[in-house]
PDB file of C-alpha atoms and ligand atoms in Angstrom:
ATOM      1  CA  UNK A   1       0.853 -39.470  -3.981  1.00 48.00           C
ATOM      2  CA  UNK A   2       4.217 -41.030  -4.578  1.00 48.00           C
ATOM      3  CA  UNK A   3       6.603 -39.075  -6.758  1.00 47.00           C
ATOM      4  CA  UNK A   4       4.540 -35.937  -6.596  1.00 51.00           C
ATOM      5  CA  UNK A   5       6.286 -33.140  -4.842  1.00 56.00           C
ATOM      6  CA  UNK A   6       4.181 -30.642  -3.007  1.00 59.00           C
ATOM      7  CA  UNK A   7       5.159 -27.234  -4.314  1.00 70.00           C
ATOM      8  CA  UNK A   8       4.572 -23.981  -2.565  1.00 76.00           C
ATOM      9  CA  UNK A   9       2.837 -21.576  -4.913  1.00 87.00           C
ATOM     10  CA  UNK A  10       3.893 -17.971  -4.810  1.00 92.00           C
ATOM     11  CA  UNK A  11       1.418 -15.135  -4.989  1.00 94.00           C
ATOM     12  CA  UNK A  12       3.244 -11.918  -5.795  1.00 97.00           C
ATOM     13  CA  UNK A  13       1.238  -8.738  -5.286  1.00 97.00           C
ATOM     14  CA  UNK A  14       2.132  -5.067  -5.521  1.00 97.00           C
ATOM     15  CA  UNK A  15       2.897  -3.513  -2.147  1.00 97.00           C
ATOM     16  CA  UNK A  16       3.848   0.006  -3.243  1.00 97.00           C
ATOM     17  CA  UNK A  17       5.816   1.940  -5.808  1.00 97.00           C
ATOM     18  CA  UNK A  18       9.592   2.096  -5.470  1.00 97.00           C
ATOM     19  CA  UNK A  19       9.212   5.884  -5.149  1.00 96.00           C
ATOM     20  CA  UNK A  20       6.899   5.417  -2.121  1.00 96.00           C
ATOM     21  CA  UNK A  21       9.185   2.953  -0.341  1.00 98.00           C
ATOM     22  CA  UNK A  22      10.996   4.179   2.778  1.00 98.00           C
ATOM     23  CA  UNK A  23      14.445   5.740   2.481  1.00 98.00           C
ATOM     24  CA  UNK A  24      17.477   3.921   3.935  1.00 97.00           C
ATOM     25  CA  UNK A  25      17.199   3.692   7.720  1.00 97.00           C
ATOM     26  CA  UNK A  26      13.440   4.168   7.704  1.00 98.00           C
ATOM     27  CA  UNK A  27      10.282   2.053   7.969  1.00 98.00           C
ATOM     28  CA  UNK A  28       6.760   2.607   6.661  1.00 98.00           C
ATOM     29  CA  UNK A  29       3.354   0.986   6.625  1.00 98.00           C
ATOM     30  CA  UNK A  30       1.829  -0.340   3.425  1.00 98.00           C
ATOM     31  CA  UNK A  31      -1.038  -2.604   2.509  1.00 97.00           C
ATOM     32  CA  UNK A  32      -1.387  -5.393  -0.022  1.00 95.00           C
ATOM     33  CA  UNK A  33      -4.661  -7.276  -0.536  1.00 95.00           C
ATOM     34  CA  UNK A  34      -5.882  -6.298   2.934  1.00 95.00           C
ATOM     35  CA  UNK A  35      -2.640  -7.337   4.644  1.00 97.00           C
ATOM     36  CA  UNK A  36      -0.954  -4.621   6.654  1.00 98.00           C
ATOM     37  CA  UNK A  37       2.788  -4.722   6.097  1.00 98.00           C
ATOM     38  CA  UNK A  38       5.807  -3.037   7.640  1.00 98.00           C
ATOM     39  CA  UNK A  39       8.316  -2.241   4.909  1.00 98.00           C
ATOM     40  CA  UNK A  40      11.864  -1.486   6.028  1.00 98.00           C
ATOM     41  CA  UNK A  41      14.898  -0.125   4.238  1.00 98.00           C
ATOM     42  CA  UNK A  42      18.207  -1.186   5.720  1.00 97.00           C
ATOM     43  CA  UNK A  43      21.197   0.109   3.851  1.00 95.00           C
ATOM     44  CA  UNK A  44      19.179   0.483   0.651  1.00 96.00           C
ATOM     45  CA  UNK A  45      17.722  -3.046   0.824  1.00 97.00           C
ATOM     46  CA  UNK A  46      13.977  -3.362   1.255  1.00 98.00           C
ATOM     47  CA  UNK A  47      12.249  -6.046   3.304  1.00 98.00           C
ATOM     48  CA  UNK A  48       8.699  -6.706   4.454  1.00 98.00           C
ATOM     49  CA  UNK A  49       7.253  -8.156   7.652  1.00 98.00           C
ATOM     50  CA  UNK A  50       3.809  -8.284   9.240  1.00 98.00           C
ATOM     51  CA  UNK A  51       2.904  -4.826  10.517  1.00 98.00           C
ATOM     52  CA  UNK A  52       1.329  -5.979  13.770  1.00 98.00           C
ATOM     53  CA  UNK A  53       3.546  -6.622  16.776  1.00 98.00           C
ATOM     54  CA  UNK A  54       2.543  -9.861  18.546  1.00 98.00           C
ATOM     55  CA  UNK A  55       2.816  -8.164  21.935  1.00 98.00           C
ATOM     56  CA  UNK A  56      -0.191  -5.812  21.795  1.00 98.00           C
ATOM     57  CA  UNK A  57      -0.503  -5.223  18.061  1.00 98.00           C
ATOM     58  CA  UNK A  58       1.647  -2.131  17.909  1.00 98.00           C
ATOM     59  CA  UNK A  59       2.218  -0.866  14.341  1.00 98.00           C
ATOM     60  CA  UNK A  60       5.783  -1.883  13.461  1.00 98.00           C
ATOM     61  CA  UNK A  61       5.700   0.343  10.371  1.00 98.00           C
ATOM     62  CA  UNK A  62       5.502   3.334  12.713  1.00 98.00           C
ATOM     63  CA  UNK A  63       8.567   2.187  14.601  1.00 98.00           C
ATOM     64  CA  UNK A  64      12.225   2.644  13.728  1.00 98.00           C
ATOM     65  CA  UNK A  65      15.353   0.784  12.627  1.00 98.00           C
ATOM     66  CA  UNK A  66      18.118  -0.338  14.961  1.00 97.00           C
ATOM     67  CA  UNK A  67      20.919  -2.246  13.218  1.00 96.00           C
ATOM     68  CA  UNK A  68      19.102  -4.970  11.188  1.00 97.00           C
ATOM     69  CA  UNK A  69      15.900  -4.791  13.215  1.00 98.00           C
ATOM     70  CA  UNK A  70      12.564  -2.995  13.295  1.00 98.00           C
ATOM     71  CA  UNK A  71      11.708  -1.732  16.770  1.00 98.00           C
ATOM     72  CA  UNK A  72       8.055  -1.579  17.847  1.00 98.00           C
ATOM     73  CA  UNK A  73       7.079   1.993  18.736  1.00 98.00           C
ATOM     74  CA  UNK A  74       4.908   0.948  21.666  1.00 98.00           C
ATOM     75  CA  UNK A  75       7.117  -1.059  24.037  1.00 98.00           C
ATOM     76  CA  UNK A  76      10.324  -1.660  22.133  1.00 98.00           C
ATOM     77  CA  UNK A  77      10.141  -5.285  21.033  1.00 98.00           C
ATOM     78  CA  UNK A  78      12.601  -5.768  18.214  1.00 98.00           C
ATOM     79  CA  UNK A  79      12.284  -7.959  15.093  1.00 98.00           C
ATOM     80  CA  UNK A  80      14.845  -8.802  12.427  1.00 98.00           C
ATOM     81  CA  UNK A  81      13.670  -6.917   9.329  1.00 98.00           C
ATOM     82  CA  UNK A  82      14.283  -9.848   6.951  1.00 97.00           C
ATOM     83  CA  UNK A  83      13.348 -12.910   9.007  1.00 98.00           C
ATOM     84  CA  UNK A  84      10.759 -11.437  11.390  1.00 98.00           C
ATOM     85  CA  UNK A  85      12.434 -13.269  14.261  1.00 98.00           C
ATOM     86  CA  UNK A  86      12.473 -11.262  17.461  1.00 98.00           C
ATOM     87  CA  UNK A  87      15.802 -10.288  18.913  1.00 96.00           C
ATOM     88  CA  UNK A  88      14.077  -9.036  22.022  1.00 92.00           C
ATOM     89  CA  UNK A  89      12.300 -10.862  23.520  1.00 96.00           C
ATOM     90  CA  UNK A  90      13.579 -14.181  22.200  1.00 95.00           C
ATOM     91  CA  UNK A  91      11.022 -16.738  21.056  1.00 96.00           C
ATOM     92  CA  UNK A  92       8.694 -14.261  19.373  1.00 98.00           C
ATOM     93  CA  UNK A  93       8.345 -13.580  15.656  1.00 98.00           C
ATOM     94  CA  UNK A  94       6.241 -11.965  12.987  1.00 98.00           C
ATOM     95  CA  UNK A  95       5.696 -13.238   9.468  1.00 98.00           C
ATOM     96  CA  UNK A  96       8.285 -12.179   6.911  1.00 98.00           C
ATOM     97  CA  UNK A  97       7.262 -11.777   3.259  1.00 98.00           C
ATOM     98  CA  UNK A  98       9.591 -12.441   0.318  1.00 97.00           C
ATOM     99  CA  UNK A  99      10.053  -9.116  -1.500  1.00 98.00           C
ATOM    100  CA  UNK A 100      11.291  -8.162  -4.933  1.00 97.00           C
ATOM    101  CA  UNK A 101      11.452  -5.000  -7.002  1.00 97.00           C
ATOM    102  CA  UNK A 102      10.085  -5.217 -10.511  1.00 97.00           C
ATOM    103  CA  UNK A 103      10.414  -2.063 -12.563  1.00 97.00           C
ATOM    104  CA  UNK A 104       8.811   0.754 -10.570  1.00 97.00           C
ATOM    105  CA  UNK A 105       6.924  -1.615  -8.233  1.00 98.00           C
ATOM    106  CA  UNK A 106       7.718  -3.314  -4.939  1.00 98.00           C
ATOM    107  CA  UNK A 107       6.135  -6.762  -4.825  1.00 97.00           C
ATOM    108  CA  UNK A 108       5.694  -9.212  -1.952  1.00 98.00           C
ATOM    109  CA  UNK A 109       4.741 -12.852  -1.910  1.00 97.00           C
ATOM    110  CA  UNK A 110       1.730 -13.256   0.381  1.00 95.00           C
ATOM    111  CA  UNK A 111       1.231 -17.015   0.034  1.00 88.00           C
TER     112      UNK A 111
HETATM  113  S1  LIG B   1       2.953  -3.700  21.155  1.00 64.36           S
HETATM  114 FE1  LIG B   1       4.913  -3.981  20.309  1.00 64.36          FE
HETATM  115  S2  LIG B   1       6.207  -4.084  22.019  1.00 64.36           S
HETATM  116 FE2  LIG B   1       4.212  -3.883  22.878  1.00 64.36          FE
END
């Protein structure tokens, strides 16, 4: 319809408590509404990406941090913690979820 802008609706859900979030330099697995998420802490800043590596579904939340990336524990594919774009190999990616902290809760937008 003319003049009607299609707006993306956000759906913020609780991922975990701030106290349960990983410490700087660490990653963890968490779940929100049945979605398995890798939550990373880089320099005190939290971010969230899909937990399942597109290679063979390795659990990224059991991997580790290298610079700004989460490294898959199975074969070493590496994804930028904020964008989900793979640094190695190029051309791959996982979904990245907008994240915000509200009070004692870590929320992500799963829409
Ligand atoms: S499953 Fe992640 S690199 Fe192979």
